[in-house]
């Protein structure tokens, strides 16, 4: 009996415990058999393939050192880079004898482009003015090289991104497209990426499809672009991304061009800039690509046209005087003026009696001397009719001086000034935009013919017959070893006027036909009152301008 | 011949002794069985030193207190620093060995917050919760520099590491993140790494379809699921911040503030982050 009571007591004791336990707990938690976490130690950092230094190639750089091609780098459009980032490119440009210079805020782009061989625009965020676009296109037409680099990582500043300033972001691609679209190339507002095959990051795409026949992309097996725009081009594709690369615009894979060229290879568009900066230019064959780009920019000087006036000379220049001729005081004054002006352009001017190897040539003569200049004038196909020869012309006043100036140092091997010396010299500040107003030109020519006196006629191809009175001709001839510039006018005053164009640095009041410029100068009737070229004023002259 | 002994009648004393007293004792003893607790840990800020420290304190509390039978993480965070995220992740993995952990995504579990969520047993979101953003973001350190008045013993003493190395570091961190998601979600994951590594933010519904989270439902469902996994009923929901004696979350200038007082979604100092930074760029 007691035992059963004990059982009951035990039951009564346990019941609430069991009841409460069952009230709350319906079983035991069974944790997962394994709770796996990442094996962090097995994860390794992706390592880049460092390119090995390449051997110096042939003697190309040594040849180029003579050329001293000038590479203009744009900094006038709020470009998103620092010049230190360009150091690898600068180094390579220097290797090819080129001189890299930054755009000058004190000069118009049109003026600056006349003196350079290549122009690099990199990540601009300020639009180009219409005048600048025109100047660039004319520069390319004149043989200048244009490299336009956009970079999706430099479409806007970090500050702009953080604080929502989209002003620059919205324009950056449009800005560069304004430069390259006329050449059949368009930067796409995207970036390329590859999640599977990349260099450490999805946006660093590996490239192995290069146009082996183009100088820009030769000797490159593999390169890396560190964030690149794609391009749409109807022109020549230089570098193509692999078909596993995706565009951020569509998230679709495709073979996207990332570098292209146009205008016989003179205009190049690149979708990335970072690859040419330190340390990324050392990865894979980026170093070779930077070198090729430097060679593209600085390997050769471009041919000059008269539109590049006064930057027409590539080397020291000879001021031609006829052998055994007497140098007049006026001619000496002209020489002196030209010498000091050209010194500002870093061109040394010396007297020469004949074309000399290693020298460009500058000829300043009156129309009456045309027979002595036949060799120089031959390329221009000018016809002189009834132009009084020297003997017939009125004797020039002025004290004659026997040429006592010694023949210049004609050693073609004489080194030209160093880039530093050149940089330290100032260039003249020429007036802006050259005149191409057809109305002015025709009215000038009509007046010129109406006022024709008995001074004969000069037939200029493309422009017809002109009276020599009141006009000056500037003729430019570029040959393989020499550039020749000829200044012709009716008298000494007119020649001084013509010479003064060097000081203004612009042929803004001249009409052009090919490499011939026809400029208004003092007429015979005005010569007495305007013998000093400094006081010459087109608005006061009767030239028809 | 033995005859059965007639049972002694139940008198008041017997009832008191054999029924009432054991019942009282039984009830008293049963009270020693605690009511199960589902601990709640809230994260409604970025993951950085302070918030991660608080979360870890609460996770340790949950692990060390047997009445806490499950934990529900209520997440509304854009993520945070890599190291703090990994620290929380490791602590959750440890807790899961004894107790289920459920994640409820209230508004956003992006980047590091999703890293944390991926380490739980079950993820519930809301239809429009912002989920995913699997990846790492880095602000490169400056180029090596030296200063006139500061001397260091090595080139990277001022900047930490080379820029190129930093770029590669985040790739390693990304791999860790990816592994954490793949291991945490296991067979439930219906998309490959090509999709995951796009670092996209998905709405809750899309995230369910992709197996990035388990379902979309209410917060109550998160507690029910926690109870179901812990096999408990009639539980109590306890805020573990209060239970563990933590003070109110202290404010810390994690996000960059402009001189005008505007708070940006950018961290105050450069570094490696698992953080969702919504674009501040105004679209045209």
JSON list of N, CA, C and O in Angstrom, two decimals, chain A residues 71-84 86 90 100-107 109 112 119-126 128 132:
[
{"chain": "A", "resi": 71, "resn": "UNK", "atom": "N", "xyz": [55.33, 66.46, -79.22]},
{"chain": "A", "resi": 71, "resn": "UNK", "atom": "CA", "xyz": [54.07, 65.82, -78.85]},
{"chain": "A", "resi": 71, "resn": "UNK", "atom": "C", "xyz": [53.36, 66.74, -77.86]},
{"chain": "A", "resi": 71, "resn": "UNK", "atom": "O", "xyz": [53.87, 67.03, -76.79]},
{"chain": "A", "resi": 72, "resn": "UNK", "atom": "N", "xyz": [52.21, 67.18, -78.26]},
{"chain": "A", "resi": 72, "resn": "UNK", "atom": "CA", "xyz": [51.44, 68.12, -77.42]},
{"chain": "A", "resi": 72, "resn": "UNK", "atom": "C", "xyz": [50.42, 67.32, -76.60]},
{"chain": "A", "resi": 72, "resn": "UNK", "atom": "O", "xyz": [49.65, 66.53, -77.14]},
{"chain": "A", "resi": 73, "resn": "UNK", "atom": "N", "xyz": [50.46, 67.52, -75.29]},
{"chain": "A", "resi": 73, "resn": "UNK", "atom": "CA", "xyz": [49.53, 66.81, -74.41]},
{"chain": "A", "resi": 73, "resn": "UNK", "atom": "C", "xyz": [48.51, 67.82, -73.88]},
{"chain": "A", "resi": 73, "resn": "UNK", "atom": "O", "xyz": [48.88, 68.85, -73.32]},
{"chain": "A", "resi": 74, "resn": "UNK", "atom": "N", "xyz": [47.27, 67.48, -74.02]},
{"chain": "A", "resi": 74, "resn": "UNK", "atom": "CA", "xyz": [46.21, 68.42, -73.65]},
{"chain": "A", "resi": 74, "resn": "UNK", "atom": "C", "xyz": [46.01, 68.45, -72.13]},
{"chain": "A", "resi": 74, "resn": "UNK", "atom": "O", "xyz": [45.85, 67.41, -71.49]},
{"chain": "A", "resi": 75, "resn": "UNK", "atom": "N", "xyz": [46.03, 69.67, -71.59]},
{"chain": "A", "resi": 75, "resn": "UNK", "atom": "CA", "xyz": [45.68, 69.83, -70.17]},
{"chain": "A", "resi": 75, "resn": "UNK", "atom": "C", "xyz": [44.64, 70.94, -70.00]},
{"chain": "A", "resi": 75, "resn": "UNK", "atom": "O", "xyz": [44.33, 71.35, -68.90]},
{"chain": "A", "resi": 76, "resn": "UNK", "atom": "N", "xyz": [44.12, 71.40, -71.12]},
{"chain": "A", "resi": 76, "resn": "UNK", "atom": "CA", "xyz": [43.24, 72.57, -71.07]},
{"chain": "A", "resi": 76, "resn": "UNK", "atom": "C", "xyz": [41.76, 72.24, -70.90]},
{"chain": "A", "resi": 76, "resn": "UNK", "atom": "O", "xyz": [40.94, 73.13, -70.89]},
{"chain": "A", "resi": 77, "resn": "UNK", "atom": "N", "xyz": [41.44, 70.97, -70.80]},
{"chain": "A", "resi": 77, "resn": "UNK", "atom": "CA", "xyz": [40.03, 70.60, -70.76]},
{"chain": "A", "resi": 77, "resn": "UNK", "atom": "C", "xyz": [39.69, 69.79, -69.51]},
{"chain": "A", "resi": 77, "resn": "UNK", "atom": "O", "xyz": [38.98, 68.80, -69.58]},
{"chain": "A", "resi": 78, "resn": "UNK", "atom": "N", "xyz": [40.20, 70.28, -68.40]},
{"chain": "A", "resi": 78, "resn": "UNK", "atom": "CA", "xyz": [39.96, 69.62, -67.10]},
{"chain": "A", "resi": 78, "resn": "UNK", "atom": "C", "xyz": [40.19, 68.12, -67.21]},
{"chain": "A", "resi": 78, "resn": "UNK", "atom": "O", "xyz": [39.38, 67.31, -66.75]},
{"chain": "A", "resi": 79, "resn": "UNK", "atom": "N", "xyz": [41.30, 67.79, -67.82]},
{"chain": "A", "resi": 79, "resn": "UNK", "atom": "CA", "xyz": [41.60, 66.38, -68.07]},
{"chain": "A", "resi": 79, "resn": "UNK", "atom": "C", "xyz": [41.87, 65.67, -66.75]},
{"chain": "A", "resi": 79, "resn": "UNK", "atom": "O", "xyz": [42.56, 66.20, -65.88]},
{"chain": "A", "resi": 80, "resn": "UNK", "atom": "N", "xyz": [41.32, 64.48, -66.63]},
{"chain": "A", "resi": 80, "resn": "UNK", "atom": "CA", "xyz": [41.42, 63.76, -65.36]},
{"chain": "A", "resi": 80, "resn": "UNK", "atom": "C", "xyz": [42.65, 62.84, -65.35]},
{"chain": "A", "resi": 80, "resn": "UNK", "atom": "O", "xyz": [42.55, 61.63, -65.44]},
{"chain": "A", "resi": 81, "resn": "UNK", "atom": "N", "xyz": [43.80, 63.46, -65.27]},
{"chain": "A", "resi": 81, "resn": "UNK", "atom": "CA", "xyz": [45.02, 62.70, -65.06]},
{"chain": "A", "resi": 81, "resn": "UNK", "atom": "C", "xyz": [46.06, 63.65, -64.50]},
{"chain": "A", "resi": 81, "resn": "UNK", "atom": "O", "xyz": [45.89, 64.87, -64.54]},
{"chain": "A", "resi": 82, "resn": "UNK", "atom": "N", "xyz": [47.11, 63.07, -63.99]},
{"chain": "A", "resi": 82, "resn": "UNK", "atom": "CA", "xyz": [48.23, 63.90, -63.56]},
{"chain": "A", "resi": 82, "resn": "UNK", "atom": "C", "xyz": [49.40, 63.62, -64.49]},
{"chain": "A", "resi": 82, "resn": "UNK", "atom": "O", "xyz": [49.52, 62.51, -65.02]},
{"chain": "A", "resi": 83, "resn": "UNK", "atom": "N", "xyz": [50.24, 64.61, -64.65]},
{"chain": "A", "resi": 83, "resn": "UNK", "atom": "CA", "xyz": [51.34, 64.42, -65.59]},
{"chain": "A", "resi": 83, "resn": "UNK", "atom": "C", "xyz": [52.31, 63.34, -65.11]},
{"chain": "A", "resi": 83, "resn": "UNK", "atom": "O", "xyz": [52.98, 62.71, -65.93]},
{"chain": "A", "resi": 84, "resn": "UNK", "atom": "N", "xyz": [52.36, 63.11, -63.80]},
{"chain": "A", "resi": 84, "resn": "UNK", "atom": "CA", "xyz": [53.25, 62.05, -63.31]},
{"chain": "A", "resi": 84, "resn": "UNK", "atom": "C", "xyz": [52.77, 60.68, -63.81]},
{"chain": "A", "resi": 84, "resn": "UNK", "atom": "O", "xyz": [53.58, 59.78, -64.00]},
{"chain": "A", "resi": 86, "resn": "UNK", "atom": "N", "xyz": [51.83, 60.10, -66.63]},
{"chain": "A", "resi": 86, "resn": "UNK", "atom": "CA", "xyz": [52.28, 59.97, -68.02]},
{"chain": "A", "resi": 86, "resn": "UNK", "atom": "C", "xyz": [53.77, 59.67, -68.13]},
{"chain": "A", "resi": 86, "resn": "UNK", "atom": "O", "xyz": [54.29, 59.57, -69.24]},
{"chain": "A", "resi": 90, "resn": "UNK", "atom": "N", "xyz": [56.14, 59.56, -71.35]},
{"chain": "A", "resi": 90, "resn": "UNK", "atom": "CA", "xyz": [57.16, 60.60, -71.56]},
{"chain": "A", "resi": 90, "resn": "UNK", "atom": "C", "xyz": [58.53, 59.96, -71.78]},
{"chain": "A", "resi": 90, "resn": "UNK", "atom": "O", "xyz": [59.29, 60.37, -72.66]},
{"chain": "A", "resi": 100, "resn": "UNK", "atom": "N", "xyz": [57.86, 66.05, -75.38]},
{"chain": "A", "resi": 100, "resn": "UNK", "atom": "CA", "xyz": [56.47, 66.16, -74.94]},
{"chain": "A", "resi": 100, "resn": "UNK", "atom": "C", "xyz": [56.27, 67.53, -74.31]},
{"chain": "A", "resi": 100, "resn": "UNK", "atom": "O", "xyz": [57.10, 67.99, -73.54]},
{"chain": "A", "resi": 101, "resn": "UNK", "atom": "N", "xyz": [55.20, 68.17, -74.68]},
{"chain": "A", "resi": 101, "resn": "UNK", "atom": "CA", "xyz": [54.90, 69.48, -74.09]},
{"chain": "A", "resi": 101, "resn": "UNK", "atom": "C", "xyz": [53.41, 69.56, -73.80]},
{"chain": "A", "resi": 101, "resn": "UNK", "atom": "O", "xyz": [52.60, 68.91, -74.46]},
{"chain": "A", "resi": 102, "resn": "UNK", "atom": "N", "xyz": [53.09, 70.34, -72.78]},
{"chain": "A", "resi": 102, "resn": "UNK", "atom": "CA", "xyz": [51.69, 70.48, -72.39]},
{"chain": "A", "resi": 102, "resn": "UNK", "atom": "C", "xyz": [51.08, 71.68, -73.09]},
{"chain": "A", "resi": 102, "resn": "UNK", "atom": "O", "xyz": [51.80, 72.63, -73.44]},
{"chain": "A", "resi": 103, "resn": "UNK", "atom": "N", "xyz": [49.80, 71.63, -73.28]},
{"chain": "A", "resi": 103, "resn": "UNK", "atom": "CA", "xyz": [49.14, 72.76, -73.93]},
{"chain": "A", "resi": 103, "resn": "UNK", "atom": "C", "xyz": [49.30, 74.02, -73.08]},
{"chain": "A", "resi": 103, "resn": "UNK", "atom": "O", "xyz": [49.41, 73.95, -71.86]},
{"chain": "A", "resi": 104, "resn": "UNK", "atom": "N", "xyz": [49.30, 75.15, -73.80]},
{"chain": "A", "resi": 104, "resn": "UNK", "atom": "CA", "xyz": [49.60, 76.42, -73.17]},
{"chain": "A", "resi": 104, "resn": "UNK", "atom": "C", "xyz": [48.30, 77.21, -73.05]},
{"chain": "A", "resi": 104, "resn": "UNK", "atom": "O", "xyz": [47.59, 77.40, -74.04]},
{"chain": "A", "resi": 105, "resn": "UNK", "atom": "N", "xyz": [48.01, 77.65, -71.84]},
{"chain": "A", "resi": 105, "resn": "UNK", "atom": "CA", "xyz": [46.77, 78.41, -71.64]},
{"chain": "A", "resi": 105, "resn": "UNK", "atom": "C", "xyz": [46.83, 79.77, -72.35]},
{"chain": "A", "resi": 105, "resn": "UNK", "atom": "O", "xyz": [45.81, 80.40, -72.58]},
{"chain": "A", "resi": 106, "resn": "UNK", "atom": "N", "xyz": [48.06, 80.22, -72.67]},
{"chain": "A", "resi": 106, "resn": "UNK", "atom": "CA", "xyz": [48.19, 81.55, -73.27]},
{"chain": "A", "resi": 106, "resn": "UNK", "atom": "C", "xyz": [48.10, 81.53, -74.79]},
{"chain": "A", "resi": 106, "resn": "UNK", "atom": "O", "xyz": [48.16, 82.56, -75.43]},
{"chain": "A", "resi": 107, "resn": "UNK", "atom": "N", "xyz": [48.02, 80.36, -75.36]},
{"chain": "A", "resi": 107, "resn": "UNK", "atom": "CA", "xyz": [47.92, 80.26, -76.81]},
{"chain": "A", "resi": 107, "resn": "UNK", "atom": "C", "xyz": [46.65, 79.53, -77.19]},
{"chain": "A", "resi": 107, "resn": "UNK", "atom": "O", "xyz": [46.18, 78.66, -76.45]},
{"chain": "A", "resi": 109, "resn": "UNK", "atom": "N", "xyz": [44.59, 76.80, -79.30]},
{"chain": "A", "resi": 109, "resn": "UNK", "atom": "CA", "xyz": [44.99, 75.46, -79.73]},
{"chain": "A", "resi": 109, "resn": "UNK", "atom": "C", "xyz": [45.47, 75.50, -81.18]},
{"chain": "A", "resi": 109, "resn": "UNK", "atom": "O", "xyz": [46.43, 74.82, -81.55]},
{"chain": "A", "resi": 112, "resn": "UNK", "atom": "N", "xyz": [49.03, 76.61, -81.20]},
{"chain": "A", "resi": 112, "resn": "UNK", "atom": "CA", "xyz": [49.94, 75.62, -80.63]},
{"chain": "A", "resi": 112, "resn": "UNK", "atom": "C", "xyz": [50.13, 74.44, -81.58]},
{"chain": "A", "resi": 112, "resn": "UNK", "atom": "O", "xyz": [51.23, 73.92, -81.73]},
{"chain": "A", "resi": 119, "resn": "UNK", "atom": "N", "xyz": [49.28, 65.23, -81.22]},
{"chain": "A", "resi": 119, "resn": "UNK", "atom": "CA", "xyz": [48.44, 65.84, -80.20]},
{"chain": "A", "resi": 119, "resn": "UNK", "atom": "C", "xyz": [47.73, 64.73, -79.45]},
{"chain": "A", "resi": 119, "resn": "UNK", "atom": "O", "xyz": [47.10, 63.85, -80.06]},
{"chain": "A", "resi": 120, "resn": "UNK", "atom": "N", "xyz": [47.85, 64.76, -78.14]},
{"chain": "A", "resi": 120, "resn": "UNK", "atom": "CA", "xyz": [47.24, 63.72, -77.30]},
{"chain": "A", "resi": 120, "resn": "UNK", "atom": "C", "xyz": [46.15, 64.35, -76.45]},
{"chain": "A", "resi": 120, "resn": "UNK", "atom": "O", "xyz": [46.40, 65.31, -75.71]},
{"chain": "A", "resi": 121, "resn": "UNK", "atom": "N", "xyz": [44.98, 63.81, -76.57]},
{"chain": "A", "resi": 121, "resn": "UNK", "atom": "CA", "xyz": [43.86, 64.26, -75.73]},
{"chain": "A", "resi": 121, "resn": "UNK", "atom": "C", "xyz": [43.51, 63.10, -74.81]},
{"chain": "A", "resi": 121, "resn": "UNK", "atom": "O", "xyz": [43.26, 61.99, -75.27]},
{"chain": "A", "resi": 122, "resn": "UNK", "atom": "N", "xyz": [43.49, 63.39, -73.55]},
{"chain": "A", "resi": 122, "resn": "UNK", "atom": "CA", "xyz": [43.35, 62.32, -72.57]},
{"chain": "A", "resi": 122, "resn": "UNK", "atom": "C", "xyz": [42.30, 62.72, -71.52]},
{"chain": "A", "resi": 122, "resn": "UNK", "atom": "O", "xyz": [42.46, 63.71, -70.82]},
{"chain": "A", "resi": 123, "resn": "UNK", "atom": "N", "xyz": [41.25, 61.95, -71.48]},
{"chain": "A", "resi": 123, "resn": "UNK", "atom": "CA", "xyz": [40.21, 62.08, -70.45]},
{"chain": "A", "resi": 123, "resn": "UNK", "atom": "C", "xyz": [39.78, 63.53, -70.20]},
{"chain": "A", "resi": 123, "resn": "UNK", "atom": "O", "xyz": [39.82, 64.01, -69.07]},
{"chain": "A", "resi": 124, "resn": "UNK", "atom": "N", "xyz": [39.34, 64.21, -71.23]},
{"chain": "A", "resi": 124, "resn": "UNK", "atom": "CA", "xyz": [38.87, 65.57, -71.00]},
{"chain": "A", "resi": 124, "resn": "UNK", "atom": "C", "xyz": [37.48, 65.57, -70.37]},
{"chain": "A", "resi": 124, "resn": "UNK", "atom": "O", "xyz": [36.68, 64.67, -70.62]},
{"chain": "A", "resi": 125, "resn": "UNK", "atom": "N", "xyz": [37.22, 66.58, -69.57]},
{"chain": "A", "resi": 125, "resn": "UNK", "atom": "CA", "xyz": [35.86, 66.70, -69.02]},
{"chain": "A", "resi": 125, "resn": "UNK", "atom": "C", "xyz": [35.25, 68.06, -69.35]},
{"chain": "A", "resi": 125, "resn": "UNK", "atom": "O", "xyz": [34.17, 68.37, -68.89]},
{"chain": "A", "resi": 126, "resn": "UNK", "atom": "N", "xyz": [36.00, 68.86, -70.11]},
{"chain": "A", "resi": 126, "resn": "UNK", "atom": "CA", "xyz": [35.45, 70.12, -70.61]},
{"chain": "A", "resi": 126, "resn": "UNK", "atom": "C", "xyz": [35.35, 70.01, -72.12]},
{"chain": "A", "resi": 126, "resn": "UNK", "atom": "O", "xyz": [36.30, 69.57, -72.77]},
{"chain": "A", "resi": 128, "resn": "UNK", "atom": "N", "xyz": [35.39, 70.68, -76.11]},
{"chain": "A", "resi": 128, "resn": "UNK", "atom": "CA", "xyz": [36.23, 71.47, -77.01]},
{"chain": "A", "resi": 128, "resn": "UNK", "atom": "C", "xyz": [35.35, 72.50, -77.72]},
{"chain": "A", "resi": 128, "resn": "UNK", "atom": "O", "xyz": [34.20, 72.22, -78.06]},
{"chain": "A", "resi": 132, "resn": "UNK", "atom": "N", "xyz": [38.35, 74.93, -81.74]},
{"chain": "A", "resi": 132, "resn": "UNK", "atom": "CA", "xyz": [39.38, 73.94, -81.39]},
{"chain": "A", "resi": 132, "resn": "UNK", "atom": "C", "xyz": [39.18, 72.67, -82.22]},
{"chain": "A", "resi": 132, "resn": "UNK", "atom": "O", "xyz": [40.16, 72.08, -82.70]}
]
